[in-house]
PDB file of C-alpha atoms in Angstrom:
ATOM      1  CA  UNK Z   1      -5.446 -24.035 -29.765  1.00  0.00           C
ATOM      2  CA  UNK Z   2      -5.726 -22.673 -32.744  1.00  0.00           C
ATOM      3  CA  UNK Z   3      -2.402 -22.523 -35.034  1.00  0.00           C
ATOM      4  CA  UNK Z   4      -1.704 -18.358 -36.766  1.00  0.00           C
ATOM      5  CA  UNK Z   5      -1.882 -18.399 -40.369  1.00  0.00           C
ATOM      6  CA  UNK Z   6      -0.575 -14.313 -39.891  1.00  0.00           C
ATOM      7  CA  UNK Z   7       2.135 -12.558 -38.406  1.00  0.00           C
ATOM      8  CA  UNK Z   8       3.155  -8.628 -38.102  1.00  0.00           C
ATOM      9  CA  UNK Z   9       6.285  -6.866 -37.801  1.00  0.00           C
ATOM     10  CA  UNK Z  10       7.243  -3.188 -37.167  1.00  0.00           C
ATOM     11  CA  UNK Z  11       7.979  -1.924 -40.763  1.00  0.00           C
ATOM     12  CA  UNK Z  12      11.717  -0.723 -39.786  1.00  0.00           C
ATOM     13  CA  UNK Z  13      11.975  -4.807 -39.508  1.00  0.00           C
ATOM     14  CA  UNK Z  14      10.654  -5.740 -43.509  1.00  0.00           C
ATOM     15  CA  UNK Z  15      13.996  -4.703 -45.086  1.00  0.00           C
ATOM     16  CA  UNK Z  16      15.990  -7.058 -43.117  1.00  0.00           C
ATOM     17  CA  UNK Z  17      13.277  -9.941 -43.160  1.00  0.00           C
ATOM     18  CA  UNK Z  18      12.978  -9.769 -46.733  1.00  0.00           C
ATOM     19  CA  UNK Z  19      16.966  -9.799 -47.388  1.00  0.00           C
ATOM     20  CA  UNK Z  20      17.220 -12.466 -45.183  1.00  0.00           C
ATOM     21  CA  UNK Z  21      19.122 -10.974 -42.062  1.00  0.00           C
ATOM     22  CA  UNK Z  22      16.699 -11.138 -39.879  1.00  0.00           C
ATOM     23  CA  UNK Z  23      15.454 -15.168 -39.172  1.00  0.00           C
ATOM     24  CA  UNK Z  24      14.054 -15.050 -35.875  1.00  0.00           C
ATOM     25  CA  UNK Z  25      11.488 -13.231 -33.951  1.00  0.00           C
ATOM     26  CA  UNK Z  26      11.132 -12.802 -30.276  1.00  0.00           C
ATOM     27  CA  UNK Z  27       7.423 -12.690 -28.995  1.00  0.00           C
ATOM     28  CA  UNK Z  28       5.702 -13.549 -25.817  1.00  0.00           C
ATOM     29  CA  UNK Z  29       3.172 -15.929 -24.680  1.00  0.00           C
ATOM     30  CA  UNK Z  30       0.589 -14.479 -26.389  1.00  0.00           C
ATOM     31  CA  UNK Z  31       2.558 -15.518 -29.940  1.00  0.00           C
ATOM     32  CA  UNK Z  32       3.604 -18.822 -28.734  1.00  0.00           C
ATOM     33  CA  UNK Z  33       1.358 -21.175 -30.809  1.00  0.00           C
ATOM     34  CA  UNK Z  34       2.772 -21.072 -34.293  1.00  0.00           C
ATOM     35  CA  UNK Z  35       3.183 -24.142 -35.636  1.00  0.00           C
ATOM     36  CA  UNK Z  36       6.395 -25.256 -37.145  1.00  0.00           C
ATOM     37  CA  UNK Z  37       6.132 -26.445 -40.730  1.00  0.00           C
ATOM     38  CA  UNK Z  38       3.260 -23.670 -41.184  1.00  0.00           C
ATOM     39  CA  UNK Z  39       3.333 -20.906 -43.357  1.00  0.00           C
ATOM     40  CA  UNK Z  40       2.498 -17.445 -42.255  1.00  0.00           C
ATOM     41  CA  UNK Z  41       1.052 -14.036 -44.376  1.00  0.00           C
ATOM     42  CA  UNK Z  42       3.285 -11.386 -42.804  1.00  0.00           C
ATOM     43  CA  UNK Z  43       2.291  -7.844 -43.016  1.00  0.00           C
ATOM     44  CA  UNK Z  44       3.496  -4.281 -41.253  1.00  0.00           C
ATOM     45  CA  UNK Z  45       1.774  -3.614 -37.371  1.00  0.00           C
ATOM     46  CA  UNK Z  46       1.393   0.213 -38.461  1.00  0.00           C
ATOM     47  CA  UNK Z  47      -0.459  -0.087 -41.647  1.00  0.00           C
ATOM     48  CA  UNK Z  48      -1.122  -4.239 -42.286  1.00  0.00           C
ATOM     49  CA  UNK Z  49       0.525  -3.833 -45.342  1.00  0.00           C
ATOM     50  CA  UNK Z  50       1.533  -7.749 -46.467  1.00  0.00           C
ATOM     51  CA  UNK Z  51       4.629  -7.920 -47.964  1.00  0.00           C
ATOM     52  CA  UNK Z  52       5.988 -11.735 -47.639  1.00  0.00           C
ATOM     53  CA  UNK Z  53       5.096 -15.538 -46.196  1.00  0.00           C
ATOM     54  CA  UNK Z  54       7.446 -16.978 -43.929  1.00  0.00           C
ATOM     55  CA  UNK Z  55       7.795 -21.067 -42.927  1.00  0.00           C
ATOM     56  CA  UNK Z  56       7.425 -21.662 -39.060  1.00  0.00           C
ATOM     57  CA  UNK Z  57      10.925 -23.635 -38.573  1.00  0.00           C
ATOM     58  CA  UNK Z  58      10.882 -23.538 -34.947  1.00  0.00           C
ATOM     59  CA  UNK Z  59       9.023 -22.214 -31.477  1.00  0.00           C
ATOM     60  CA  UNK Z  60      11.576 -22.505 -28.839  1.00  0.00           C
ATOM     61  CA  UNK Z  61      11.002 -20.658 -25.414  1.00  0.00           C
ATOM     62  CA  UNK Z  62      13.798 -18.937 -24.138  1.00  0.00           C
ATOM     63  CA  UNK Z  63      14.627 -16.470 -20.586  1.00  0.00           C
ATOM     64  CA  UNK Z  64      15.080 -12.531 -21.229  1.00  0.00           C
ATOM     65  CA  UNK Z  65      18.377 -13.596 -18.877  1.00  0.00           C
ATOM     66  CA  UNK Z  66      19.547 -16.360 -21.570  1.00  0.00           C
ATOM     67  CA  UNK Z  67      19.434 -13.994 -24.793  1.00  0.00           C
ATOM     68  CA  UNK Z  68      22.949 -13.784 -26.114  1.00  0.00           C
ATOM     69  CA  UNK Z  69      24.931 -12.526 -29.155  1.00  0.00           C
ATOM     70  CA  UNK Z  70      23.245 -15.304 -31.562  1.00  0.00           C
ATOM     71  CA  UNK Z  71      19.977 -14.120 -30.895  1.00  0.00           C
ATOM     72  CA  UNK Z  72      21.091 -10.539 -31.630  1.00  0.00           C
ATOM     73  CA  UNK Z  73      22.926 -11.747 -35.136  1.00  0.00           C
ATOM     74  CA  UNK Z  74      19.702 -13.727 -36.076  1.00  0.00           C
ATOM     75  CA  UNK Z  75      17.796 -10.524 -35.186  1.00  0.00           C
ATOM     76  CA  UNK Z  76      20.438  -8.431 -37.168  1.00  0.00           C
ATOM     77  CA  UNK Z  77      21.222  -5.572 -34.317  1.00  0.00           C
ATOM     78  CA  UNK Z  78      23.279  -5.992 -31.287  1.00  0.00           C
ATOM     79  CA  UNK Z  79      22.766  -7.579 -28.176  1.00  0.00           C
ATOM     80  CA  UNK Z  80      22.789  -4.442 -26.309  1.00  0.00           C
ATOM     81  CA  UNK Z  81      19.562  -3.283 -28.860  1.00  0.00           C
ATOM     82  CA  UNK Z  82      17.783  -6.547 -29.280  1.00  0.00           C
ATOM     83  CA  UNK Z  83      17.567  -6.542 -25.018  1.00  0.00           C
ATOM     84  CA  UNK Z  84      16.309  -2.479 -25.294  1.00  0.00           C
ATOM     85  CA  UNK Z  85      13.712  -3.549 -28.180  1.00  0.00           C
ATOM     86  CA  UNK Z  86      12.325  -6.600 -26.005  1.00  0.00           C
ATOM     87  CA  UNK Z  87      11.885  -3.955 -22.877  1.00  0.00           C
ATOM     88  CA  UNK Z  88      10.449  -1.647 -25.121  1.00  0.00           C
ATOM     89  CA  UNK Z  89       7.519  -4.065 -26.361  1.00  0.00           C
ATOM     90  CA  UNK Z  90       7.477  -6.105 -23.264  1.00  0.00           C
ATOM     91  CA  UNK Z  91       8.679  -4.147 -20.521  1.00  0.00           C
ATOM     92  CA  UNK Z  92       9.782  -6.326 -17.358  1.00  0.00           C
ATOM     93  CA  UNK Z  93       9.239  -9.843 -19.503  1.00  0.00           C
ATOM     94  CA  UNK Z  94      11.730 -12.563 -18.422  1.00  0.00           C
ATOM     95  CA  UNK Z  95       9.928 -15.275 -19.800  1.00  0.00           C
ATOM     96  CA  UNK Z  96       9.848 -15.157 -24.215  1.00  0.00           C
ATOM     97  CA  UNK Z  97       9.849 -17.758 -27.577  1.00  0.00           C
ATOM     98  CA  UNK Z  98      12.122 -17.537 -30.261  1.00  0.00           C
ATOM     99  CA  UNK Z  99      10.120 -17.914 -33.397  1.00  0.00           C
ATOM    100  CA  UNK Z 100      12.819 -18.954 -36.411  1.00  0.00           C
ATOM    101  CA  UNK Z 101      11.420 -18.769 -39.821  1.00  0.00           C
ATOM    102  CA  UNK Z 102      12.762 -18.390 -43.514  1.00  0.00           C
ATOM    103  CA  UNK Z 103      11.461 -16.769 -46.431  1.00  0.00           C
ATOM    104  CA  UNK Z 104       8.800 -18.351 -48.863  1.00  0.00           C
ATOM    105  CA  UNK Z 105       8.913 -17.916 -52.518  1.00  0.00           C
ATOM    106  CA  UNK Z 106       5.745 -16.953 -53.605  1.00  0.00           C
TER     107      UNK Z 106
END
């Protein structure tokens, strides 16, 4: 298995990853594999734009059913949105890994 060295977010999510609201990701199988410890490029999906490198801190898997409010902090929107944002990318997932990270200095 190889270990990502890059990771994308929708631009509306770089202004809260780069002030630091935002410290966890929600992904699906397909994004399970990053290795904590490692440190990812991450650029925009729209445009690939980088704009920052973020340390791997943890891969935890976690049920659509078992998001609660401290996902939705870490994610910086409410629980009620981070639920409608995960249908909206995955639609009918119940099975998803948290992906915590924190900023790098570069």
């Amino acid at each position: 298995m190889t270990v990502p060295t890059t990771m994308t977010f929708f631009e509306r999510f770089e202004k809260d990853i780069l002030s630091g609201v935002k410290t966890i990701t929600i992904r699906d199988e397909s994004e399970n594999n990053y290795a904590p410890g490692s440190t990812v490029k991450v650029s925009t999906l729209e445009s690939g734009r980088e704009f920052c490198s973020l340390k791997i801190v943890s891969v935890e898997p976690v049920l659509f059913s078992e998001l609660n409010d401290f996902h939705a902090q870490q994610e910086n929107m409410t629980l009620e949105e981070l639920k409608s944002v995960i249908q909206d990318i995955y639609p009918g997932i119940s099975e998803l890994y948290v992906v915590s990270y924190e900023m790098v200095s570069e």
